[in-house]
JSON list of C-alpha atoms in Angstrom, two decimals:
[
{"chain": "A", "resi": 1, "resn": "UNK", "atom": "CA", "xyz": [-0.44, -0.01, -0.03]},
{"chain": "A", "resi": 2, "resn": "UNK", "atom": "CA", "xyz": [2.45, 2.84, 0.57]},
{"chain": "A", "resi": 3, "resn": "UNK", "atom": "CA", "xyz": [3.98, 1.96, -2.17]},
{"chain": "A", "resi": 4, "resn": "UNK", "atom": "CA", "xyz": [0.72, 2.25, -4.05]},
{"chain": "A", "resi": 5, "resn": "UNK", "atom": "CA", "xyz": [0.09, 5.17, -3.40]},
{"chain": "A", "resi": 6, "resn": "UNK", "atom": "CA", "xyz": [3.34, 6.96, -4.26]},
{"chain": "A", "resi": 7, "resn": "UNK", "atom": "CA", "xyz": [4.29, 8.11, -7.20]},
{"chain": "A", "resi": 8, "resn": "UNK", "atom": "CA", "xyz": [7.78, 8.18, -7.51]},
{"chain": "A", "resi": 9, "resn": "UNK", "atom": "CA", "xyz": [8.13, 5.15, -4.47]},
{"chain": "A", "resi": 10, "resn": "UNK", "atom": "CA", "xyz": [9.83, 1.57, -6.58]},
{"chain": "A", "resi": 11, "resn": "UNK", "atom": "CA", "xyz": [11.20, -1.86, -5.48]},
{"chain": "A", "resi": 12, "resn": "UNK", "atom": "CA", "xyz": [13.45, -4.38, -5.84]},
{"chain": "A", "resi": 13, "resn": "UNK", "atom": "CA", "xyz": [11.91, -7.63, -5.40]},
{"chain": "A", "resi": 14, "resn": "UNK", "atom": "CA", "xyz": [15.60, -9.52, -4.09]},
{"chain": "A", "resi": 15, "resn": "UNK", "atom": "CA", "xyz": [14.53, -13.40, -3.82]},
{"chain": "A", "resi": 16, "resn": "UNK", "atom": "CA", "xyz": [12.18, -15.65, -0.95]},
{"chain": "A", "resi": 17, "resn": "UNK", "atom": "CA", "xyz": [9.03, -14.20, -1.59]},
{"chain": "A", "resi": 18, "resn": "UNK", "atom": "CA", "xyz": [7.85, -17.74, -0.66]},
{"chain": "A", "resi": 19, "resn": "UNK", "atom": "CA", "xyz": [8.47, -20.52, 2.03]},
{"chain": "A", "resi": 20, "resn": "UNK", "atom": "CA", "xyz": [9.07, -23.15, -0.41]},
{"chain": "A", "resi": 21, "resn": "UNK", "atom": "CA", "xyz": [8.93, -26.48, 1.88]},
{"chain": "A", "resi": 22, "resn": "UNK", "atom": "CA", "xyz": [9.29, -29.87, 1.42]},
{"chain": "A", "resi": 23, "resn": "UNK", "atom": "CA", "xyz": [10.05, -32.35, 3.44]},
{"chain": "A", "resi": 24, "resn": "UNK", "atom": "CA", "xyz": [13.88, -31.66, 3.62]},
{"chain": "A", "resi": 25, "resn": "UNK", "atom": "CA", "xyz": [13.66, -28.62, 3.64]},
{"chain": "A", "resi": 26, "resn": "UNK", "atom": "CA", "xyz": [14.97, -26.06, 5.64]},
{"chain": "A", "resi": 27, "resn": "UNK", "atom": "CA", "xyz": [11.18, -24.78, 6.26]},
{"chain": "A", "resi": 28, "resn": "UNK", "atom": "CA", "xyz": [8.52, -26.70, 7.58]},
{"chain": "A", "resi": 29, "resn": "UNK", "atom": "CA", "xyz": [6.16, -28.08, 5.22]},
{"chain": "A", "resi": 30, "resn": "UNK", "atom": "CA", "xyz": [3.79, -29.52, 8.03]},
{"chain": "A", "resi": 31, "resn": "UNK", "atom": "CA", "xyz": [4.08, -26.42, 9.35]},
{"chain": "A", "resi": 32, "resn": "UNK", "atom": "CA", "xyz": [2.99, -24.61, 6.54]},
{"chain": "A", "resi": 33, "resn": "UNK", "atom": "CA", "xyz": [0.38, -26.85, 4.64]},
{"chain": "A", "resi": 34, "resn": "UNK", "atom": "CA", "xyz": [0.08, -24.12, 2.09]},
{"chain": "A", "resi": 35, "resn": "UNK", "atom": "CA", "xyz": [1.48, -25.52, -1.95]},
{"chain": "A", "resi": 36, "resn": "UNK", "atom": "CA", "xyz": [3.85, -24.28, -3.69]},
{"chain": "A", "resi": 37, "resn": "UNK", "atom": "CA", "xyz": [0.99, -23.44, -7.01]},
{"chain": "A", "resi": 38, "resn": "UNK", "atom": "CA", "xyz": [-1.55, -21.30, -3.88]},
{"chain": "A", "resi": 39, "resn": "UNK", "atom": "CA", "xyz": [0.94, -19.45, -1.88]},
{"chain": "A", "resi": 40, "resn": "UNK", "atom": "CA", "xyz": [2.68, -19.02, -6.33]},
{"chain": "A", "resi": 41, "resn": "UNK", "atom": "CA", "xyz": [-1.00, -17.79, -6.30]},
{"chain": "A", "resi": 42, "resn": "UNK", "atom": "CA", "xyz": [-1.33, -15.38, -3.20]},
{"chain": "A", "resi": 43, "resn": "UNK", "atom": "CA", "xyz": [1.69, -13.47, -4.16]},
{"chain": "A", "resi": 44, "resn": "UNK", "atom": "CA", "xyz": [0.62, -12.71, -7.35]},
{"chain": "A", "resi": 45, "resn": "UNK", "atom": "CA", "xyz": [-1.77, -11.53, -6.10]},
{"chain": "A", "resi": 46, "resn": "UNK", "atom": "CA", "xyz": [-0.28, -9.83, -3.30]},
{"chain": "A", "resi": 47, "resn": "UNK", "atom": "CA", "xyz": [2.17, -7.55, -6.01]},
{"chain": "A", "resi": 48, "resn": "UNK", "atom": "CA", "xyz": [-0.48, -6.57, -9.24]},
{"chain": "A", "resi": 49, "resn": "UNK", "atom": "CA", "xyz": [-1.12, -3.29, -7.34]},
{"chain": "A", "resi": 50, "resn": "UNK", "atom": "CA", "xyz": [2.38, -2.39, -7.90]},
{"chain": "A", "resi": 51, "resn": "UNK", "atom": "CA", "xyz": [3.49, -4.46, -10.62]},
{"chain": "A", "resi": 52, "resn": "UNK", "atom": "CA", "xyz": [4.07, -0.93, -12.92]},
{"chain": "A", "resi": 53, "resn": "UNK", "atom": "CA", "xyz": [6.80, 0.01, -9.62]},
{"chain": "A", "resi": 54, "resn": "UNK", "atom": "CA", "xyz": [9.41, -3.53, -10.36]},
{"chain": "A", "resi": 55, "resn": "UNK", "atom": "CA", "xyz": [12.58, -2.63, -11.30]},
{"chain": "A", "resi": 56, "resn": "UNK", "atom": "CA", "xyz": [13.28, -5.95, -11.27]},
{"chain": "A", "resi": 57, "resn": "UNK", "atom": "CA", "xyz": [13.26, -10.18, -9.12]},
{"chain": "A", "resi": 58, "resn": "UNK", "atom": "CA", "xyz": [16.14, -12.07, -8.79]},
{"chain": "A", "resi": 59, "resn": "UNK", "atom": "CA", "xyz": [15.48, -15.42, -7.01]},
{"chain": "A", "resi": 60, "resn": "UNK", "atom": "CA", "xyz": [16.02, -16.04, -3.06]},
{"chain": "A", "resi": 61, "resn": "UNK", "atom": "CA", "xyz": [17.11, -19.25, -1.84]},
{"chain": "A", "resi": 62, "resn": "UNK", "atom": "CA", "xyz": [14.41, -20.76, -0.38]},
{"chain": "A", "resi": 63, "resn": "UNK", "atom": "CA", "xyz": [11.98, -20.53, -4.86]},
{"chain": "A", "resi": 64, "resn": "UNK", "atom": "CA", "xyz": [16.18, -22.08, -5.26]},
{"chain": "A", "resi": 65, "resn": "UNK", "atom": "CA", "xyz": [15.40, -25.16, -3.35]},
{"chain": "A", "resi": 66, "resn": "UNK", "atom": "CA", "xyz": [12.75, -25.98, -6.04]},
{"chain": "A", "resi": 67, "resn": "UNK", "atom": "CA", "xyz": [14.03, -25.03, -8.52]},
{"chain": "A", "resi": 68, "resn": "UNK", "atom": "CA", "xyz": [16.82, -27.60, -8.21]},
{"chain": "A", "resi": 69, "resn": "UNK", "atom": "CA", "xyz": [14.77, -30.25, -7.46]},
{"chain": "A", "resi": 70, "resn": "UNK", "atom": "CA", "xyz": [12.47, -30.82, -10.58]},
{"chain": "A", "resi": 71, "resn": "UNK", "atom": "CA", "xyz": [12.91, -27.07, -12.47]},
{"chain": "A", "resi": 72, "resn": "UNK", "atom": "CA", "xyz": [10.20, -24.98, -11.33]},
{"chain": "A", "resi": 73, "resn": "UNK", "atom": "CA", "xyz": [11.35, -21.57, -11.19]},
{"chain": "A", "resi": 74, "resn": "UNK", "atom": "CA", "xyz": [8.06, -19.78, -9.49]},
{"chain": "A", "resi": 75, "resn": "UNK", "atom": "CA", "xyz": [9.59, -15.50, -9.55]},
{"chain": "A", "resi": 76, "resn": "UNK", "atom": "CA", "xyz": [10.76, -16.44, -13.31]},
{"chain": "A", "resi": 77, "resn": "UNK", "atom": "CA", "xyz": [6.62, -17.35, -14.15]},
{"chain": "A", "resi": 78, "resn": "UNK", "atom": "CA", "xyz": [6.38, -14.10, -11.28]},
{"chain": "A", "resi": 79, "resn": "UNK", "atom": "CA", "xyz": [9.03, -11.40, -13.18]},
{"chain": "A", "resi": 80, "resn": "UNK", "atom": "CA", "xyz": [5.94, -12.83, -16.71]},
{"chain": "A", "resi": 81, "resn": "UNK", "atom": "CA", "xyz": [3.15, -12.89, -15.46]},
{"chain": "A", "resi": 82, "resn": "UNK", "atom": "CA", "xyz": [3.65, -9.16, -13.60]},
{"chain": "A", "resi": 83, "resn": "UNK", "atom": "CA", "xyz": [4.42, -7.78, -16.80]},
{"chain": "A", "resi": 84, "resn": "UNK", "atom": "CA", "xyz": [7.49, -9.20, -18.37]},
{"chain": "A", "resi": 85, "resn": "UNK", "atom": "CA", "xyz": [9.46, -7.48, -15.26]},
{"chain": "A", "resi": 86, "resn": "UNK", "atom": "CA", "xyz": [13.81, -7.20, -16.02]},
{"chain": "A", "resi": 87, "resn": "UNK", "atom": "CA", "xyz": [14.52, -11.15, -14.28]},
{"chain": "A", "resi": 88, "resn": "UNK", "atom": "CA", "xyz": [17.82, -11.72, -12.66]},
{"chain": "A", "resi": 89, "resn": "UNK", "atom": "CA", "xyz": [17.66, -14.58, -10.95]},
{"chain": "A", "resi": 90, "resn": "UNK", "atom": "CA", "xyz": [21.16, -14.69, -9.55]},
{"chain": "A", "resi": 91, "resn": "UNK", "atom": "CA", "xyz": [21.65, -10.97, -8.89]},
{"chain": "A", "resi": 92, "resn": "UNK", "atom": "CA", "xyz": [21.61, -7.64, -11.83]},
{"chain": "A", "resi": 93, "resn": "UNK", "atom": "CA", "xyz": [21.30, -3.75, -12.62]},
{"chain": "A", "resi": 94, "resn": "UNK", "atom": "CA", "xyz": [18.55, -1.68, -12.92]},
{"chain": "A", "resi": 95, "resn": "UNK", "atom": "CA", "xyz": [19.27, 2.35, -13.14]},
{"chain": "A", "resi": 96, "resn": "UNK", "atom": "CA", "xyz": [16.71, 5.21, -11.80]},
{"chain": "A", "resi": 97, "resn": "UNK", "atom": "CA", "xyz": [16.80, 8.29, -14.76]},
{"chain": "A", "resi": 98, "resn": "UNK", "atom": "CA", "xyz": [16.44, 11.07, -12.68]},
{"chain": "A", "resi": 99, "resn": "UNK", "atom": "CA", "xyz": [16.31, 15.34, -14.30]},
{"chain": "A", "resi": 100, "resn": "UNK", "atom": "CA", "xyz": [18.26, 18.13, -12.65]},
{"chain": "A", "resi": 101, "resn": "UNK", "atom": "CA", "xyz": [15.83, 21.19, -12.50]},
{"chain": "A", "resi": 102, "resn": "UNK", "atom": "CA", "xyz": [14.29, 22.00, -15.14]},
{"chain": "A", "resi": 103, "resn": "UNK", "atom": "CA", "xyz": [16.72, 25.37, -15.77]},
{"chain": "A", "resi": 104, "resn": "UNK", "atom": "CA", "xyz": [19.83, 23.14, -15.59]},
{"chain": "A", "resi": 105, "resn": "UNK", "atom": "CA", "xyz": [18.94, 19.98, -19.08]},
{"chain": "A", "resi": 106, "resn": "UNK", "atom": "CA", "xyz": [20.74, 16.55, -17.32]},
{"chain": "A", "resi": 107, "resn": "UNK", "atom": "CA", "xyz": [20.01, 13.89, -16.17]},
{"chain": "A", "resi": 108, "resn": "UNK", "atom": "CA", "xyz": [21.88, 11.80, -13.65]},
{"chain": "A", "resi": 109, "resn": "UNK", "atom": "CA", "xyz": [21.24, 8.08, -12.86]},
{"chain": "A", "resi": 110, "resn": "UNK", "atom": "CA", "xyz": [21.08, 6.21, -9.94]},
{"chain": "A", "resi": 111, "resn": "UNK", "atom": "CA", "xyz": [22.77, 2.55, -10.61]},
{"chain": "A", "resi": 112, "resn": "UNK", "atom": "CA", "xyz": [21.89, -0.12, -8.15]},
{"chain": "A", "resi": 113, "resn": "UNK", "atom": "CA", "xyz": [22.50, -4.26, -8.07]},
{"chain": "A", "resi": 114, "resn": "UNK", "atom": "CA", "xyz": [21.07, -6.48, -5.99]},
{"chain": "A", "resi": 115, "resn": "UNK", "atom": "CA", "xyz": [21.62, -10.25, -5.62]},
{"chain": "A", "resi": 116, "resn": "UNK", "atom": "CA", "xyz": [19.34, -12.02, -3.27]},
{"chain": "A", "resi": 117, "resn": "UNK", "atom": "CA", "xyz": [22.81, -13.18, -0.48]},
{"chain": "A", "resi": 118, "resn": "UNK", "atom": "CA", "xyz": [24.41, -16.39, 0.38]},
{"chain": "A", "resi": 119, "resn": "UNK", "atom": "CA", "xyz": [26.09, -18.54, 3.42]},
{"chain": "A", "resi": 120, "resn": "UNK", "atom": "CA", "xyz": [25.12, -18.23, 7.09]},
{"chain": "A", "resi": 121, "resn": "UNK", "atom": "CA", "xyz": [26.56, -14.87, 8.53]},
{"chain": "A", "resi": 122, "resn": "UNK", "atom": "CA", "xyz": [25.54, -14.89, 12.31]},
{"chain": "A", "resi": 123, "resn": "UNK", "atom": "CA", "xyz": [27.46, -11.05, 13.50]},
{"chain": "A", "resi": 124, "resn": "UNK", "atom": "CA", "xyz": [26.33, -7.56, 12.60]},
{"chain": "A", "resi": 125, "resn": "UNK", "atom": "CA", "xyz": [29.84, -7.75, 11.39]},
{"chain": "A", "resi": 126, "resn": "UNK", "atom": "CA", "xyz": [29.70, -10.39, 8.92]},
{"chain": "A", "resi": 127, "resn": "UNK", "atom": "CA", "xyz": [26.90, -9.48, 6.69]},
{"chain": "A", "resi": 128, "resn": "UNK", "atom": "CA", "xyz": [27.67, -6.09, 6.49]},
{"chain": "A", "resi": 129, "resn": "UNK", "atom": "CA", "xyz": [30.87, -7.20, 5.28]},
{"chain": "A", "resi": 130, "resn": "UNK", "atom": "CA", "xyz": [29.28, -9.62, 2.77]},
{"chain": "A", "resi": 131, "resn": "UNK", "atom": "CA", "xyz": [27.27, -6.76, 1.19]},
{"chain": "A", "resi": 132, "resn": "UNK", "atom": "CA", "xyz": [30.07, -4.64, 0.78]},
{"chain": "A", "resi": 133, "resn": "UNK", "atom": "CA", "xyz": [32.00, -7.00, -0.82]},
{"chain": "A", "resi": 134, "resn": "UNK", "atom": "CA", "xyz": [29.79, -6.52, -3.82]},
{"chain": "A", "resi": 135, "resn": "UNK", "atom": "CA", "xyz": [31.94, -2.99, -4.32]},
{"chain": "A", "resi": 136, "resn": "UNK", "atom": "CA", "xyz": [34.26, -5.65, -6.00]},
{"chain": "A", "resi": 137, "resn": "UNK", "atom": "CA", "xyz": [32.16, -7.40, -7.96]},
{"chain": "A", "resi": 138, "resn": "UNK", "atom": "CA", "xyz": [30.25, -4.53, -9.81]},
{"chain": "A", "resi": 139, "resn": "UNK", "atom": "CA", "xyz": [30.32, -0.27, -10.03]},
{"chain": "A", "resi": 140, "resn": "UNK", "atom": "CA", "xyz": [27.30, 1.30, -9.09]},
{"chain": "A", "resi": 141, "resn": "UNK", "atom": "CA", "xyz": [25.52, 3.68, -6.59]},
{"chain": "A", "resi": 142, "resn": "UNK", "atom": "CA", "xyz": [23.57, 1.11, -4.39]},
{"chain": "A", "resi": 143, "resn": "UNK", "atom": "CA", "xyz": [24.02, -2.63, -3.16]},
{"chain": "A", "resi": 144, "resn": "UNK", "atom": "CA", "xyz": [21.17, -4.27, -1.74]},
{"chain": "A", "resi": 145, "resn": "UNK", "atom": "CA", "xyz": [21.58, -7.94, -0.33]},
{"chain": "A", "resi": 146, "resn": "UNK", "atom": "CA", "xyz": [19.56, -9.67, 1.66]},
{"chain": "A", "resi": 147, "resn": "UNK", "atom": "CA", "xyz": [19.13, -13.17, 3.23]},
{"chain": "A", "resi": 148, "resn": "UNK", "atom": "CA", "xyz": [20.26, -12.54, 6.90]},
{"chain": "A", "resi": 149, "resn": "UNK", "atom": "CA", "xyz": [17.25, -11.75, 8.20]},
{"chain": "A", "resi": 150, "resn": "UNK", "atom": "CA", "xyz": [18.59, -8.41, 9.60]},
{"chain": "A", "resi": 151, "resn": "UNK", "atom": "CA", "xyz": [18.36, -4.15, 8.73]},
{"chain": "A", "resi": 152, "resn": "UNK", "atom": "CA", "xyz": [21.28, -2.44, 8.07]},
{"chain": "A", "resi": 153, "resn": "UNK", "atom": "CA", "xyz": [22.74, 0.34, 6.30]},
{"chain": "A", "resi": 154, "resn": "UNK", "atom": "CA", "xyz": [26.34, 1.65, 5.73]},
{"chain": "A", "resi": 155, "resn": "UNK", "atom": "CA", "xyz": [28.20, 4.05, 3.26]},
{"chain": "A", "resi": 156, "resn": "UNK", "atom": "CA", "xyz": [31.05, 2.87, 1.66]},
{"chain": "A", "resi": 157, "resn": "UNK", "atom": "CA", "xyz": [33.33, 6.34, 0.37]},
{"chain": "A", "resi": 158, "resn": "UNK", "atom": "CA", "xyz": [35.58, 6.88, -2.41]},
{"chain": "A", "resi": 159, "resn": "UNK", "atom": "CA", "xyz": [37.92, 9.22, -3.92]},
{"chain": "A", "resi": 160, "resn": "UNK", "atom": "CA", "xyz": [37.35, 10.35, -7.13]},
{"chain": "A", "resi": 161, "resn": "UNK", "atom": "CA", "xyz": [39.32, 13.03, -9.71]},
{"chain": "A", "resi": 162, "resn": "UNK", "atom": "CA", "xyz": [37.86, 15.61, -10.92]},
{"chain": "A", "resi": 163, "resn": "UNK", "atom": "CA", "xyz": [35.52, 15.65, -13.73]},
{"chain": "A", "resi": 164, "resn": "UNK", "atom": "CA", "xyz": [36.27, 18.55, -15.01]},
{"chain": "A", "resi": 165, "resn": "UNK", "atom": "CA", "xyz": [39.46, 19.39, -17.26]},
{"chain": "A", "resi": 166, "resn": "UNK", "atom": "CA", "xyz": [42.72, 19.32, -14.97]},
{"chain": "A", "resi": 167, "resn": "UNK", "atom": "CA", "xyz": [45.28, 22.26, -14.87]},
{"chain": "A", "resi": 168, "resn": "UNK", "atom": "CA", "xyz": [48.74, 23.02, -13.73]},
{"chain": "A", "resi": 169, "resn": "UNK", "atom": "CA", "xyz": [46.93, 27.17, -12.84]},
{"chain": "A", "resi": 170, "resn": "UNK", "atom": "CA", "xyz": [44.55, 26.10, -10.34]},
{"chain": "A", "resi": 171, "resn": "UNK", "atom": "CA", "xyz": [44.33, 23.24, -7.28]},
{"chain": "A", "resi": 172, "resn": "UNK", "atom": "CA", "xyz": [42.86, 20.34, -7.81]},
{"chain": "A", "resi": 173, "resn": "UNK", "atom": "CA", "xyz": [40.87, 18.85, -5.69]},
{"chain": "A", "resi": 174, "resn": "UNK", "atom": "CA", "xyz": [39.59, 15.18, -5.52]},
{"chain": "A", "resi": 175, "resn": "UNK", "atom": "CA", "xyz": [35.54, 13.98, -5.05]},
{"chain": "A", "resi": 176, "resn": "UNK", "atom": "CA", "xyz": [34.22, 12.25, -2.53]},
{"chain": "A", "resi": 177, "resn": "UNK", "atom": "CA", "xyz": [31.44, 9.85, -3.67]},
{"chain": "A", "resi": 178, "resn": "UNK", "atom": "CA", "xyz": [29.41, 7.72, -1.70]},
{"chain": "A", "resi": 179, "resn": "UNK", "atom": "CA", "xyz": [28.19, 3.95, -2.18]},
{"chain": "A", "resi": 180, "resn": "UNK", "atom": "CA", "xyz": [25.26, 2.87, -0.26]},
{"chain": "A", "resi": 181, "resn": "UNK", "atom": "CA", "xyz": [25.60, -0.46, 1.08]},
{"chain": "A", "resi": 182, "resn": "UNK", "atom": "CA", "xyz": [21.36, -1.80, 2.71]},
{"chain": "A", "resi": 183, "resn": "UNK", "atom": "CA", "xyz": [21.19, -5.29, 4.14]},
{"chain": "A", "resi": 184, "resn": "UNK", "atom": "CA", "xyz": [16.90, -6.12, 3.72]},
{"chain": "A", "resi": 185, "resn": "UNK", "atom": "CA", "xyz": [14.58, -6.69, 7.20]},
{"chain": "A", "resi": 186, "resn": "UNK", "atom": "CA", "xyz": [11.88, -9.27, 6.76]},
{"chain": "A", "resi": 187, "resn": "UNK", "atom": "CA", "xyz": [8.67, -10.15, 7.71]},
{"chain": "A", "resi": 188, "resn": "UNK", "atom": "CA", "xyz": [7.74, -13.61, 9.07]},
{"chain": "A", "resi": 189, "resn": "UNK", "atom": "CA", "xyz": [7.83, -13.30, 12.82]},
{"chain": "A", "resi": 190, "resn": "UNK", "atom": "CA", "xyz": [10.02, -14.87, 14.74]},
{"chain": "A", "resi": 191, "resn": "UNK", "atom": "CA", "xyz": [9.14, -18.27, 14.65]},
{"chain": "A", "resi": 192, "resn": "UNK", "atom": "CA", "xyz": [9.85, -21.69, 13.32]},
{"chain": "A", "resi": 193, "resn": "UNK", "atom": "CA", "xyz": [13.24, -23.10, 11.77]},
{"chain": "A", "resi": 194, "resn": "UNK", "atom": "CA", "xyz": [15.24, -19.68, 12.47]},
{"chain": "A", "resi": 195, "resn": "UNK", "atom": "CA", "xyz": [14.03, -19.68, 16.21]},
{"chain": "A", "resi": 196, "resn": "UNK", "atom": "CA", "xyz": [15.11, -23.39, 16.21]},
{"chain": "A", "resi": 197, "resn": "UNK", "atom": "CA", "xyz": [18.70, -22.64, 14.79]},
{"chain": "A", "resi": 198, "resn": "UNK", "atom": "CA", "xyz": [18.98, -19.02, 17.06]},
{"chain": "A", "resi": 199, "resn": "UNK", "atom": "CA", "xyz": [18.74, -16.55, 15.63]},
{"chain": "A", "resi": 200, "resn": "UNK", "atom": "CA", "xyz": [18.68, -13.87, 16.20]},
{"chain": "A", "resi": 201, "resn": "UNK", "atom": "CA", "xyz": [15.13, -11.92, 16.06]},
{"chain": "A", "resi": 202, "resn": "UNK", "atom": "CA", "xyz": [14.57, -9.28, 13.06]},
{"chain": "A", "resi": 203, "resn": "UNK", "atom": "CA", "xyz": [13.50, -5.94, 12.61]},
{"chain": "A", "resi": 204, "resn": "UNK", "atom": "CA", "xyz": [10.18, -6.59, 10.62]},
{"chain": "A", "resi": 205, "resn": "UNK", "atom": "CA", "xyz": [10.88, -4.73, 7.09]},
{"chain": "A", "resi": 206, "resn": "UNK", "atom": "CA", "xyz": [12.07, -3.28, 4.49]},
{"chain": "A", "resi": 207, "resn": "UNK", "atom": "CA", "xyz": [14.99, -0.49, 3.99]},
{"chain": "A", "resi": 208, "resn": "UNK", "atom": "CA", "xyz": [14.01, 2.95, 1.98]},
{"chain": "A", "resi": 209, "resn": "UNK", "atom": "CA", "xyz": [16.78, 3.66, 0.08]},
{"chain": "A", "resi": 210, "resn": "UNK", "atom": "CA", "xyz": [15.96, 8.17, -1.50]},
{"chain": "A", "resi": 211, "resn": "UNK", "atom": "CA", "xyz": [17.77, 8.95, -4.79]},
{"chain": "A", "resi": 212, "resn": "UNK", "atom": "CA", "xyz": [17.59, 12.98, -5.14]},
{"chain": "A", "resi": 213, "resn": "UNK", "atom": "CA", "xyz": [18.71, 16.19, -7.91]},
{"chain": "A", "resi": 214, "resn": "UNK", "atom": "CA", "xyz": [20.41, 18.55, -5.16]},
{"chain": "A", "resi": 215, "resn": "UNK", "atom": "CA", "xyz": [22.01, 22.10, -5.87]},
{"chain": "A", "resi": 216, "resn": "UNK", "atom": "CA", "xyz": [25.46, 22.29, -4.77]},
{"chain": "A", "resi": 217, "resn": "UNK", "atom": "CA", "xyz": [26.44, 25.80, -4.70]},
{"chain": "A", "resi": 218, "resn": "UNK", "atom": "CA", "xyz": [26.36, 25.81, -8.91]},
{"chain": "A", "resi": 219, "resn": "UNK", "atom": "CA", "xyz": [26.48, 22.37, -9.52]},
{"chain": "A", "resi": 220, "resn": "UNK", "atom": "CA", "xyz": [24.36, 19.51, -9.13]},
{"chain": "A", "resi": 221, "resn": "UNK", "atom": "CA", "xyz": [24.94, 16.15, -7.90]},
{"chain": "A", "resi": 222, "resn": "UNK", "atom": "CA", "xyz": [22.96, 13.42, -7.03]},
{"chain": "A", "resi": 223, "resn": "UNK", "atom": "CA", "xyz": [22.86, 12.75, -3.00]},
{"chain": "A", "resi": 224, "resn": "UNK", "atom": "CA", "xyz": [21.40, 9.01, -1.65]},
{"chain": "A", "resi": 225, "resn": "UNK", "atom": "CA", "xyz": [20.75, 8.52, 1.60]},
{"chain": "A", "resi": 226, "resn": "UNK", "atom": "CA", "xyz": [18.10, 5.20, 3.24]},
{"chain": "A", "resi": 227, "resn": "UNK", "atom": "CA", "xyz": [15.68, 5.14, 6.25]},
{"chain": "A", "resi": 228, "resn": "UNK", "atom": "CA", "xyz": [15.60, 1.75, 7.72]}
]
C-alpha cells in the first residue's frame, strides 16, 4: 500500500518471496500447510497492484530449492505474469534516471546492484561484510543484499578524480562519492527454523532508499540516503 500510494516509489523483489517448504528443507512442510502453487497465486495477487513499480526480480534461496529439485522457477513465472519485469535470478543492476531542475537540461542515473545473498552469517559484522564485498563485483551507487534477515545500512565513501579539465594553474580537488550498502529485512515473525537455529529476531520491514538531485552552489549532484 505504501508503494502504491506514492508516484515516486519503486521496489526490487530480491528473492525469498515464497516459503517453498518441502520434506527435506529448512522451512517446515507440515507447518506451512500450503502448496507452492497456492502460495504463488497469493503472491501474484498481492503484487499485481504495484506491478508497474517493480524494477527487477531475483531468485532467493527458498525458490532455488524448488528450482533445483524439479526445474520450476516461480520467480521467472512471476516476472512474466506481472508484465515481463526484468528477471535476474542470480542478481543484476538497474538504473534510475532522475532529472535536475528544469533550468538545467541534464539527467543523472543512479545504479543499483542487487543479489539475494548467500551463506549463514550470524554477526552484524559478517552480514555487513558480505554486502560490502559486492562493491568489488560491480560499479554502482547502491548495493542491496538480502538473505540474512537483518536490516542494516552503511556507507562506503571513495575519492573520485575531478570531472572538469585538470590544469596546473589552479588547485585540483578530489571529490567524495558515496556508495550505499543495504542489508534488507524480512516480514516473517520470529518462529520456526529461524528460532530453532538460534538466529537473532529481526525487525520486520525493509529499508527505504531515497534518491534525489540536489544543488551544491552552482553545481548539481546525486544525493543518496537510506532509512530503516
